[in-house]
Coordinates of C-alpha atoms and ligand atoms in Angstrom, one line a residue:
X1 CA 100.0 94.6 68.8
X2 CA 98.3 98.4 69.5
X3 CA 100.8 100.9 68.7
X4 CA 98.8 103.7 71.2
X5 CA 100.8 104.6 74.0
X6 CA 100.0 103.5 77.1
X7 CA 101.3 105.3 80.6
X8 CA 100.9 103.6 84.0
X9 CA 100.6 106.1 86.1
X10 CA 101.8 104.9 90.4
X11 CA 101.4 107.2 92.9
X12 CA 102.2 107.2 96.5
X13 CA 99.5 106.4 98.5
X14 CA 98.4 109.6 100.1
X15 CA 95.6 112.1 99.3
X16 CA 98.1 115.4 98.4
X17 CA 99.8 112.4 95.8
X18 CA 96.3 111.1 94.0
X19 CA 95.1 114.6 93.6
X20 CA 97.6 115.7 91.4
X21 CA 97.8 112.6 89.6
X22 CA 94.5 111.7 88.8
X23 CA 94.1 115.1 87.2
X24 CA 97.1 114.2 84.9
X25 CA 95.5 111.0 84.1
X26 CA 92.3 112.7 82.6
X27 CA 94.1 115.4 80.8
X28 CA 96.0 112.9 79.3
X29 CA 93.0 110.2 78.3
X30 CA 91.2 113.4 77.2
X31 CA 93.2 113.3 73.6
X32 CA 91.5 110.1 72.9
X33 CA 95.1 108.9 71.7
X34 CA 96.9 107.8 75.2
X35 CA 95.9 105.1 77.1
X36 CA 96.4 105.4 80.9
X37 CA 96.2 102.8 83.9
X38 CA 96.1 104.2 87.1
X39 CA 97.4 102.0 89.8
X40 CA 96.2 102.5 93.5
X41 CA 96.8 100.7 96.3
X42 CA 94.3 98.0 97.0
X43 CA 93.6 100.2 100.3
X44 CA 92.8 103.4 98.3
X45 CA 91.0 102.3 95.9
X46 CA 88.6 100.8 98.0
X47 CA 88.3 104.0 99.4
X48 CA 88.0 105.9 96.2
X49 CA 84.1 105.4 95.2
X50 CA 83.2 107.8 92.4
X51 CA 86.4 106.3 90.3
X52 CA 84.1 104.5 87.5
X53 CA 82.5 107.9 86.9
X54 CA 86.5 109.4 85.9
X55 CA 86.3 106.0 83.4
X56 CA 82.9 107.0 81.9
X57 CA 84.2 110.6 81.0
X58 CA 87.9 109.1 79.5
X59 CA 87.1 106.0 78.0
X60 CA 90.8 105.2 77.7
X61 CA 91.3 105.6 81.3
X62 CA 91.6 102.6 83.6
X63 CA 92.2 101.6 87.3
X64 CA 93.9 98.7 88.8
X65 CA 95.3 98.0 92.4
X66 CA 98.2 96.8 94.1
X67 CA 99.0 95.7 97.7
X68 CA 101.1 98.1 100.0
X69 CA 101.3 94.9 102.6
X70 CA 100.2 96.2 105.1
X71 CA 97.1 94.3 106.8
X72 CA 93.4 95.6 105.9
X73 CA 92.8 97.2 109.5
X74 CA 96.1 98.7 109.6
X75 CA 95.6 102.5 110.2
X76 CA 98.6 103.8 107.8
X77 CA 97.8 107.1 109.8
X78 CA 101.2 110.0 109.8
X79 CA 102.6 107.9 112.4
X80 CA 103.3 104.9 110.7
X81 CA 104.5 106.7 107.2
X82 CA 107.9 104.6 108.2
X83 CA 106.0 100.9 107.8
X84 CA 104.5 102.1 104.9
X85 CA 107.7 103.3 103.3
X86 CA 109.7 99.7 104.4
X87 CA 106.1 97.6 103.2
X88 CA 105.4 99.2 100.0
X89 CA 109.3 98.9 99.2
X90 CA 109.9 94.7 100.3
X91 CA 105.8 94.2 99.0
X92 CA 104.9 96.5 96.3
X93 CA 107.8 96.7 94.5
X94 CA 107.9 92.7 93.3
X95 CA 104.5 92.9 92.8
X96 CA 104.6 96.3 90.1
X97 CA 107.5 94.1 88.5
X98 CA 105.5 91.2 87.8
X99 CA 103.0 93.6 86.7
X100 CA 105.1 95.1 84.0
X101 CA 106.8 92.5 83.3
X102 CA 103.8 91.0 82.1
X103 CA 102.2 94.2 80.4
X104 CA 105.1 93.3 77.9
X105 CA 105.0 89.9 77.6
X106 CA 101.1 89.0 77.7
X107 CA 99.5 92.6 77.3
X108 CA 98.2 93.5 73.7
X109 CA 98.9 97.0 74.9
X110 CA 102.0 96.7 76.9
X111 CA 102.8 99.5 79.1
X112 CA 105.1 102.3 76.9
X113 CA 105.9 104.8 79.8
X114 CA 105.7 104.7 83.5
X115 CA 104.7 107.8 85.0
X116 CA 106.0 107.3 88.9
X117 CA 105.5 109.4 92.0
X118 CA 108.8 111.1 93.1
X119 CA 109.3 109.3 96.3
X120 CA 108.4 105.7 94.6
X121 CA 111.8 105.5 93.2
X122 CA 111.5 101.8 93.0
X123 CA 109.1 102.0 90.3
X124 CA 112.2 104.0 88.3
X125 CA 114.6 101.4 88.9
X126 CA 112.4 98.7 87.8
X127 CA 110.8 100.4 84.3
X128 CA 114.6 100.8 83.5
X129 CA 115.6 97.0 84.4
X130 CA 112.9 95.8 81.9
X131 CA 113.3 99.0 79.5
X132 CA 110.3 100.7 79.9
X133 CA 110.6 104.6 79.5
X134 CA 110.0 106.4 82.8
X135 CA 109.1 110.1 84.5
X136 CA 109.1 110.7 87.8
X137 CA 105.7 113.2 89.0
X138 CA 107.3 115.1 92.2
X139 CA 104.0 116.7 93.8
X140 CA 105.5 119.5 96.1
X141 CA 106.5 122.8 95.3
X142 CA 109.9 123.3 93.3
X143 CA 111.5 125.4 96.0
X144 CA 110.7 122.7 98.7
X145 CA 112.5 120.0 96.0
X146 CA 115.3 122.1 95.6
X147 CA 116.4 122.3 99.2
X148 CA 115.9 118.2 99.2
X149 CA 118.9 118.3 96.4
X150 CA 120.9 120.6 98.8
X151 CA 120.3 118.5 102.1
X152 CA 123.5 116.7 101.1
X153 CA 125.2 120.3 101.3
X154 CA 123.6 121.2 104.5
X155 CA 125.0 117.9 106.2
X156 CA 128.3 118.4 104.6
X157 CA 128.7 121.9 106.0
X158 CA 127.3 121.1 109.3
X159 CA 124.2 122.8 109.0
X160 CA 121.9 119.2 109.8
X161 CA 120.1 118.6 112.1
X162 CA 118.6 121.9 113.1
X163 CA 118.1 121.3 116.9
X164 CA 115.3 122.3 119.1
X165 CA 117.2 124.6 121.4
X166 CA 119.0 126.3 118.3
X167 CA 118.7 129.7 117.0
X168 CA 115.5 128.7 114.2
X169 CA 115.5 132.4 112.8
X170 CA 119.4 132.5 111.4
X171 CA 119.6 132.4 107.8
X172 CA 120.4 129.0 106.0
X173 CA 123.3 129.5 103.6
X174 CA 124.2 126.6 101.5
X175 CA 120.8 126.5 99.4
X176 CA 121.8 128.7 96.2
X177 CA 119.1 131.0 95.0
X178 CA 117.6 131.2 98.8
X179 CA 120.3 133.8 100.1
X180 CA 118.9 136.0 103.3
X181 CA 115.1 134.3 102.7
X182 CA 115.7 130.7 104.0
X183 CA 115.6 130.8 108.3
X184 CA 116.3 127.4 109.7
X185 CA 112.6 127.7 110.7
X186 CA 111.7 127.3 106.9
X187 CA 113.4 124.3 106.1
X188 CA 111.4 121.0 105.3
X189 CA 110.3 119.3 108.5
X190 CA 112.9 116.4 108.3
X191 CA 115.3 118.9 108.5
X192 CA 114.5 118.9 112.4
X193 CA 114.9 114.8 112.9
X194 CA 118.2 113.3 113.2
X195 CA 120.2 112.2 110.2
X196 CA 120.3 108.4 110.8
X197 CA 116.4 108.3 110.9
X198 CA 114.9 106.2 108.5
X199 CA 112.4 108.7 107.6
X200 CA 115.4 111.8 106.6
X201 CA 117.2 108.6 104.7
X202 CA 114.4 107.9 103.2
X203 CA 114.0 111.3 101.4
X204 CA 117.4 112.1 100.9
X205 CA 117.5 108.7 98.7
X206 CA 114.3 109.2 96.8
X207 CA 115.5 112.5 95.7
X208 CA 118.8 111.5 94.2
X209 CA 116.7 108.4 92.6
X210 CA 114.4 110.6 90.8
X211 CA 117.6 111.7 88.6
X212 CA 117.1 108.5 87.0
X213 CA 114.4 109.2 85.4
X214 CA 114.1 110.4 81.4
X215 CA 112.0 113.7 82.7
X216 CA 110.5 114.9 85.9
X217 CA 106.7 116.5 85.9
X218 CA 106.0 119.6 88.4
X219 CA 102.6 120.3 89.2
X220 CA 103.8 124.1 89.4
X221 CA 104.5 126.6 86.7
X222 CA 107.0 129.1 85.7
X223 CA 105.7 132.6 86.4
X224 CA 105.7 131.0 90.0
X225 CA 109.1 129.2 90.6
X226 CA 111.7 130.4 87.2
X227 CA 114.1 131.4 89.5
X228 CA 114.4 128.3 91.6
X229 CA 113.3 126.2 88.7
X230 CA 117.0 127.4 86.5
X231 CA 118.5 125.8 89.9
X232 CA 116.3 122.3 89.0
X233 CA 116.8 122.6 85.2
X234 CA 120.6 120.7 84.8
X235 CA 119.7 117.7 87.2
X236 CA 117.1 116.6 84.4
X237 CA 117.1 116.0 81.1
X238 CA 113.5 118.0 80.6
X239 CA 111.4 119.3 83.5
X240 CA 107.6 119.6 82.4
X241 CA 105.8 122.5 84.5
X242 CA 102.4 122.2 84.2
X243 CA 100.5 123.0 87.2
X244 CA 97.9 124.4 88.8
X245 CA 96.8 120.9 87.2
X246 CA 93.3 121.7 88.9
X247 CA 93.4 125.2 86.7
X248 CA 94.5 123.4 84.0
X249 CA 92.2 120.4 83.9
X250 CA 89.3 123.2 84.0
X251 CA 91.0 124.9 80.9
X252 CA 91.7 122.1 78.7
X253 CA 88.5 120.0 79.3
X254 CA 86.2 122.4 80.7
X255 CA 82.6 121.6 81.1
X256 CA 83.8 117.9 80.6
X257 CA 84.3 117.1 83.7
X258 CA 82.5 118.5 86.9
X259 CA 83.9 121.6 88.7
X260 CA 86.7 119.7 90.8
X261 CA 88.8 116.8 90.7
X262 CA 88.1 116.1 94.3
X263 CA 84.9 115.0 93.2
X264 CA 86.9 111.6 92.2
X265 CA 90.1 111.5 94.0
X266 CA 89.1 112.2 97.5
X267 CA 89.7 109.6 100.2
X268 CA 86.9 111.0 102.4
X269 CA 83.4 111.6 101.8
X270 CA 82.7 115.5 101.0
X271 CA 80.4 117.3 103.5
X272 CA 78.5 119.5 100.9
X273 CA 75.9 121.0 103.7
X274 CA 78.7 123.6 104.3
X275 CA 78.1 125.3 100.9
X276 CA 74.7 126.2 101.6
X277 CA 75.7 127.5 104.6
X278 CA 78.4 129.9 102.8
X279 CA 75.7 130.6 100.1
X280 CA 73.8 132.7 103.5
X281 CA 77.5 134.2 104.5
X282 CA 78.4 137.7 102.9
X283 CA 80.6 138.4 100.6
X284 CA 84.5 137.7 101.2
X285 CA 83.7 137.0 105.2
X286 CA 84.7 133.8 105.7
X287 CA 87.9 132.1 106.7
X288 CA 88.1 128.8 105.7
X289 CA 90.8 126.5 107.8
X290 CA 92.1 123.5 106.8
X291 CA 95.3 121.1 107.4
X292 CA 94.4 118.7 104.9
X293 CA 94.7 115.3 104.5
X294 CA 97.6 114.4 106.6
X295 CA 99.0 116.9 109.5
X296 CA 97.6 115.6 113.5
X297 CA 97.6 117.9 116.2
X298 CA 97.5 118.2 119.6
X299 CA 94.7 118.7 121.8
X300 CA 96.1 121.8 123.3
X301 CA 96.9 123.4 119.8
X302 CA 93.5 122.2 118.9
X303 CA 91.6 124.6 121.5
X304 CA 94.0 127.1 120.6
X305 CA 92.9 127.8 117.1
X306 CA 89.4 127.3 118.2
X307 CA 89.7 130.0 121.2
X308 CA 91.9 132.3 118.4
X309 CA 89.0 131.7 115.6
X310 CA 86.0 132.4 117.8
X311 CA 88.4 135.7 119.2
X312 CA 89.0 137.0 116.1
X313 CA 84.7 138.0 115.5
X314 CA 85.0 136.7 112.0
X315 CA 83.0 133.6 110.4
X316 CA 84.9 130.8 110.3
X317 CA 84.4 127.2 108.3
X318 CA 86.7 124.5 109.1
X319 CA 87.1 121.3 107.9
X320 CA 88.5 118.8 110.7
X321 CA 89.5 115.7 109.8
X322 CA 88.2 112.9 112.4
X323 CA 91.8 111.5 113.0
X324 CA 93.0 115.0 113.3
X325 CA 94.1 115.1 117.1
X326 CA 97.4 112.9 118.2
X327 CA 96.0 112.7 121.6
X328 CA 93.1 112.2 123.9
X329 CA 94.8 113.4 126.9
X330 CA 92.8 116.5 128.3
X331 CA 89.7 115.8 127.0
X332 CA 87.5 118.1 128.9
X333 CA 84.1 120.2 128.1
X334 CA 84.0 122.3 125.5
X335 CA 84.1 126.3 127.0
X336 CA 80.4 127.8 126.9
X337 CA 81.9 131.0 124.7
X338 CA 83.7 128.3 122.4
X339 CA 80.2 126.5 121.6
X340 CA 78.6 129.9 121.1
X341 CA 80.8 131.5 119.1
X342 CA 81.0 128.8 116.5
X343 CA 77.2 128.7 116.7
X344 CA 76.9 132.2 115.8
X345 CA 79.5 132.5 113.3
X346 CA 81.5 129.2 112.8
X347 CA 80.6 125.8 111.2
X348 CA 83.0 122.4 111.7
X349 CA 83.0 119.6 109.1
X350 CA 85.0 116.6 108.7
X351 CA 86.3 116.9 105.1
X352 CA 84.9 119.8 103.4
X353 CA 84.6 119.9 99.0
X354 CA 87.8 122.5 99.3
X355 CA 88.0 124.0 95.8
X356 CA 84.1 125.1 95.9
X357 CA 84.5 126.5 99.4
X358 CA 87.6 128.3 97.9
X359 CA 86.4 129.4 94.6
X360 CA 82.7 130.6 96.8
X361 CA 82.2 134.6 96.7
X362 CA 81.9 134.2 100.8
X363 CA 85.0 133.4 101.1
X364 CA 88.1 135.6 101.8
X365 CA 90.8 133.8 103.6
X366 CA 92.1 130.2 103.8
X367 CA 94.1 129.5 107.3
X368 CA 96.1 126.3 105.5
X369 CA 98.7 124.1 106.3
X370 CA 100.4 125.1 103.3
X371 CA 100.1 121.6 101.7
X372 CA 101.4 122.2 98.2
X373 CA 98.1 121.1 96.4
X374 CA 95.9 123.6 99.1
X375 CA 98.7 126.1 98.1
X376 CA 97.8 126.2 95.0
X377 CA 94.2 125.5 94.8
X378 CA 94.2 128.9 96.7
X379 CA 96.4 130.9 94.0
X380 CA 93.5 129.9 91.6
X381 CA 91.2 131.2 93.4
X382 CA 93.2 134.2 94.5
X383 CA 92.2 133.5 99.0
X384 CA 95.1 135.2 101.0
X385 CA 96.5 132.9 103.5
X386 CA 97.3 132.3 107.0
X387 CA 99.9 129.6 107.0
X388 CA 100.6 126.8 109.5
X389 CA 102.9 124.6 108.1
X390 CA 103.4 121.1 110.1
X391 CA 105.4 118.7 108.0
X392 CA 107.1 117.9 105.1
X393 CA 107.4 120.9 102.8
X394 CA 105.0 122.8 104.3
X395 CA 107.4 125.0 106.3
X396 CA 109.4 126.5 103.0
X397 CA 106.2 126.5 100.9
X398 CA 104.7 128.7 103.6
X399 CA 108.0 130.9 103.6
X400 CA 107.5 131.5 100.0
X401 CA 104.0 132.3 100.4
X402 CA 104.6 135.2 103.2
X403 CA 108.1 136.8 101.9
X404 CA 108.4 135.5 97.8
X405 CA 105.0 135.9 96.2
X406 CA 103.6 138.2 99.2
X407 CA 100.1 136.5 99.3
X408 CA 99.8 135.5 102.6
X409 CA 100.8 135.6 106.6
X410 CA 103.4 132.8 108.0
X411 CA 102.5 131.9 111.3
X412 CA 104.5 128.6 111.9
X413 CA 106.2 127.9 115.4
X414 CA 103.6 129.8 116.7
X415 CA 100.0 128.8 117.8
X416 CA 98.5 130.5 120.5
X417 CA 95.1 132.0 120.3
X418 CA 96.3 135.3 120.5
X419 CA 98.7 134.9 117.4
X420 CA 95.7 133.4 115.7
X421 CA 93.2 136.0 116.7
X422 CA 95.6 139.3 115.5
X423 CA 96.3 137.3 112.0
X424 CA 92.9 136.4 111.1
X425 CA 92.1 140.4 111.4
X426 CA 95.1 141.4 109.9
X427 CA 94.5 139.2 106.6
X428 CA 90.8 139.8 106.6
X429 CA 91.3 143.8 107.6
X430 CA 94.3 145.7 108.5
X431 CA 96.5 143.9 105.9
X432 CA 94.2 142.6 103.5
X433 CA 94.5 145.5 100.6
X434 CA 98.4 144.9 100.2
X435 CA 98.2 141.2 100.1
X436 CA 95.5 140.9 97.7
X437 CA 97.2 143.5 95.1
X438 CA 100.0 140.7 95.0
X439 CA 97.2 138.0 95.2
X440 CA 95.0 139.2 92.2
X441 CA 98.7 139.6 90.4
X442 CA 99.9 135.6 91.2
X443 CA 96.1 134.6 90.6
X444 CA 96.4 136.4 87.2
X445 CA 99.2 134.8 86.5
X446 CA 98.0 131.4 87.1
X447 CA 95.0 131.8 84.8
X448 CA 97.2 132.5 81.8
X449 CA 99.5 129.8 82.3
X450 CA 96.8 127.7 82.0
X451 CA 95.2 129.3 79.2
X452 CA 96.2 128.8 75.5
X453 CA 99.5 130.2 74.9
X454 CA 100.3 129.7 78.7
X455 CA 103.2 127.7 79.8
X456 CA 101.6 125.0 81.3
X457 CA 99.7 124.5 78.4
X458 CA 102.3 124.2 76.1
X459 CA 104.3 122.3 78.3
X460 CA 101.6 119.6 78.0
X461 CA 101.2 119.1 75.1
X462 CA 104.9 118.8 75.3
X463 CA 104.5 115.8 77.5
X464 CA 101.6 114.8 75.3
X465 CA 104.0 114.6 72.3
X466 CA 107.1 113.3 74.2
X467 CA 104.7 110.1 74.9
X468 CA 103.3 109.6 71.9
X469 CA 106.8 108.9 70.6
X470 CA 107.1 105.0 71.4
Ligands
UDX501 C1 100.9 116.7 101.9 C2 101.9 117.9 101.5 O1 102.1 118.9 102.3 C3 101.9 118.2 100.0 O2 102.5 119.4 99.7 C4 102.5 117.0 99.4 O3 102.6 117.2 98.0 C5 101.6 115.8 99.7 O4 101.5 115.7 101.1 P1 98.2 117.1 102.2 O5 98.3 117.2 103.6 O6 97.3 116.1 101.6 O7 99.6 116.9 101.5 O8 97.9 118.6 101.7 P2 97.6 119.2 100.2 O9 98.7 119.0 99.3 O10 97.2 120.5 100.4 O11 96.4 118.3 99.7 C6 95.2 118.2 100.3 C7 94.1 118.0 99.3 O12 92.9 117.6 99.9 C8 93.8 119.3 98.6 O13 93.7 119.1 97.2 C9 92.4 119.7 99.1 O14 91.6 120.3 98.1 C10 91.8 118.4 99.6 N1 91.0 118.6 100.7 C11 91.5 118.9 102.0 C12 89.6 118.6 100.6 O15 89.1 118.4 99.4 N2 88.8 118.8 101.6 C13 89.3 119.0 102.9 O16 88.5 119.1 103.8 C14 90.7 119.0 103.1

């Protein structure tokens, strides 16, 4: 039987998930000496076309597929994240264990560590049942995982749910390490639903779950989160930190593979026009808006932005995802000053090839949702932001963005045009010179994590060497 290890690597099915993961795949198939299969849902990796490229570049690197249960047409939009959860768990999860089950009994390179997603704590429970080593890959921020650990706190004291009609700017105490910088405001979406629903449940149990596992991975490093990262530290046996895995994938492959990951893990088709168009935009002018791969929004907010970006004078590209808006309801004609401002100065695309528009001369500012992998993609290429946050961990990544590491505006709660319009000028003007001193200072320090000697680096090879010990 081979002796090489070999990691199957699971993650949840959702764009801000495969990023992350993918890029760990190919830094670790890029030694030569580990053998990785990368399981997708059947659903995604139907939608993931360029994949047989990633397996010409890292020979040792393999995909496979699994049913989530759901039907083919089913939309498995934000809305229905709840069917997905309850489907993946009573469908998936026999299927993976009839898949590793047999990796060991038929494979001539059984499976010797499971690398699973965070919130797939199933995949944890069943590696252990059939002793198979496992490590749990959380893909959010360490801050934003730190306040899942204390929800259990939060309820005991009282402190959850956070209602609508509550005071949203008084501080949070109860989340060590946050003192006087947590508002409710700030705290993870699910934060806002009531206890009993399936969806707060559901994290609350996949955070505890991911205890069980031998390690966890971050895709964040240490210059970043080392104070909330000592809170982290005694809930797992190791913690490997070695994000900005985009950063890092450039640094420890280089020219082997093409500029961006997206390139192969992107469930929509890139819209590449745009960077001809920021090739005849000057220097640092553009503000490139984005709510990646998940957030919806209503129609209202919709026109709000728009009216806010076309207000503020400056050049704007933004990518719009087709299934963006949760509603049809006021569909009306688009305002004549709308139309002409974006023709003068704007340009809308449905998916847009994010880390060259970021890492493009023309632009200067990123309005984000602060998804954790835009968050840092953004770092790297040292863009300010204007955050606003809609789900998940958005809302305390965003907070750490505006009052920790100083590198961007936090505009959450709030979207009128006017709000929009003052911001945009503010980060692209007024503000600008203080934010980027602290912007040029966190981009700095994301370089040399990544570099030789860095954390991040070492911290791989860590990993590196953990597996390779069958
Ligand atoms: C959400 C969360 O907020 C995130 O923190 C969590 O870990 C996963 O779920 P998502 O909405 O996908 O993620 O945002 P983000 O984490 O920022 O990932 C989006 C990815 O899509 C980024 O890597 C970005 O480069 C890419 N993207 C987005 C594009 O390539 N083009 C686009 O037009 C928009």
């Amino acid at each position: 039987m081979d002796q090489q290890p070999h990691v199957l690597i699971l993650p949840f099915p959702a764009q801000g998930h495969i990023k992350p993961m993918v890029g760990l795949a190919a830094l670790l198939c890029h030694t030569g000496r580990i053998h990785v299969t990368f399981l997708n849902t059947d659903h995604n990796h139907s939608r993931l076309t360029h994949l047989q490229a990633l397996s010409t570049l890292f020979p040792t690197l393999h995909f496979k597929s699994i049913s989530d249960g759901l039907p083919t047409d089913h939309p498995r939009t934000l809305q229905f994240f709840p069917e997905l959860i309850s489907s993946i768990k009573s469908v998936t999860k026999p299927l993976f264990r009839e898949l590793l089950a047999d990796s060991s009994r038929k494979s001539e390179r059984p499976v010797t560590c499971v690398i699973a997603d965070g919130i797939m704590s199933f995949a944890i429970d069943v590696a252990k049942e059939l002793g198979v080593r496992v490590i749990a890959f959380r893909t959010f921020s360490a801050c934003c995982l730190w306040s899942y650990f204390c929800l259990p706190n939060l309820i005991q004291e009282g402190q959850l749910p956070v209602g609508a009609d509550e005071d949203m700017d008084m501080m949070v105490a109860g989340v060590p390490g946050m003192e006087g910088l947590l508002r409710r405001r700030d705290l993870p979406r699910i934060c806002r639903i009531q206890l009993n629903d399936p969806l707060f449940q559901f994290f609350l149990v996949e955070t505890q779950a991911m205890t069980r596992a031998s390690a966890l991975i971050l895709n964040t490093f240490d210059d970043l989160e080392a104070s909330i990262l000592s809170h982290l530290a005694p809930l797992f046996s190791k913690i490997y930190t070695i994000g900005p895995l985009n950063a890092l994938m450039r640094s420890r492959i280089g020219d082997g593979v093409p500029r961006s990951l997206s390139t192969f893990s992107n469930l929509w088709e890139a819209d590449n026009s745009c960077m001809a168009w920021l090739d005849s935009q000057p220097l640092g002018s553009v503000v490139y808006v984005s709510f990646g791969s998940l957030a919806i929004m209503t129609r209202g907010f919709f026109m709000e932005l728009w009216h806010g970006l076309v207000n503020s004078g400056k050049r704007f590209l933004w990518a719009i995802r087709r299934d963006t808006l949760s509603d049809a309801k006021g569909e009306q004609a688009i305002p004549v000053e709308l139309q002409e401002g974006t023709k003068e100065r704007g340009l809308l695309v449905d998916w847009a090839p994010q880390e060259e528009v970021l890492a493009h001369p023309s632009t200067g500012g990123f309005l984000t949702h602060s998804g954790w992998n835009s968050t840092l993609e953004s770092i790297v290429a040292g863009v300010p932001m204007i955050c606003w946050p809609q789900i998940g961990d958005q809302q305390i990544n965003s907070r750490w963005v505006s009052e920790v590491w100083r590198i961007g505006l936090d505009i959450k709660d709030t979207c009128d045009r006017s709000t929009v319009e003052t911001m945009i000028r503010t980060l692209m003007k007024d503000g600008r010179e203080e934010i980027m001193m602290s912007m040029d200072r966190i981009a700095k320090l994301a370089r040399d994590c990544v570099g030789q000697g860095g954390s991040s680096y070492h911290n791989l090879d860590m990993l590196i060497e953990d597996i390779g010990k069958i």
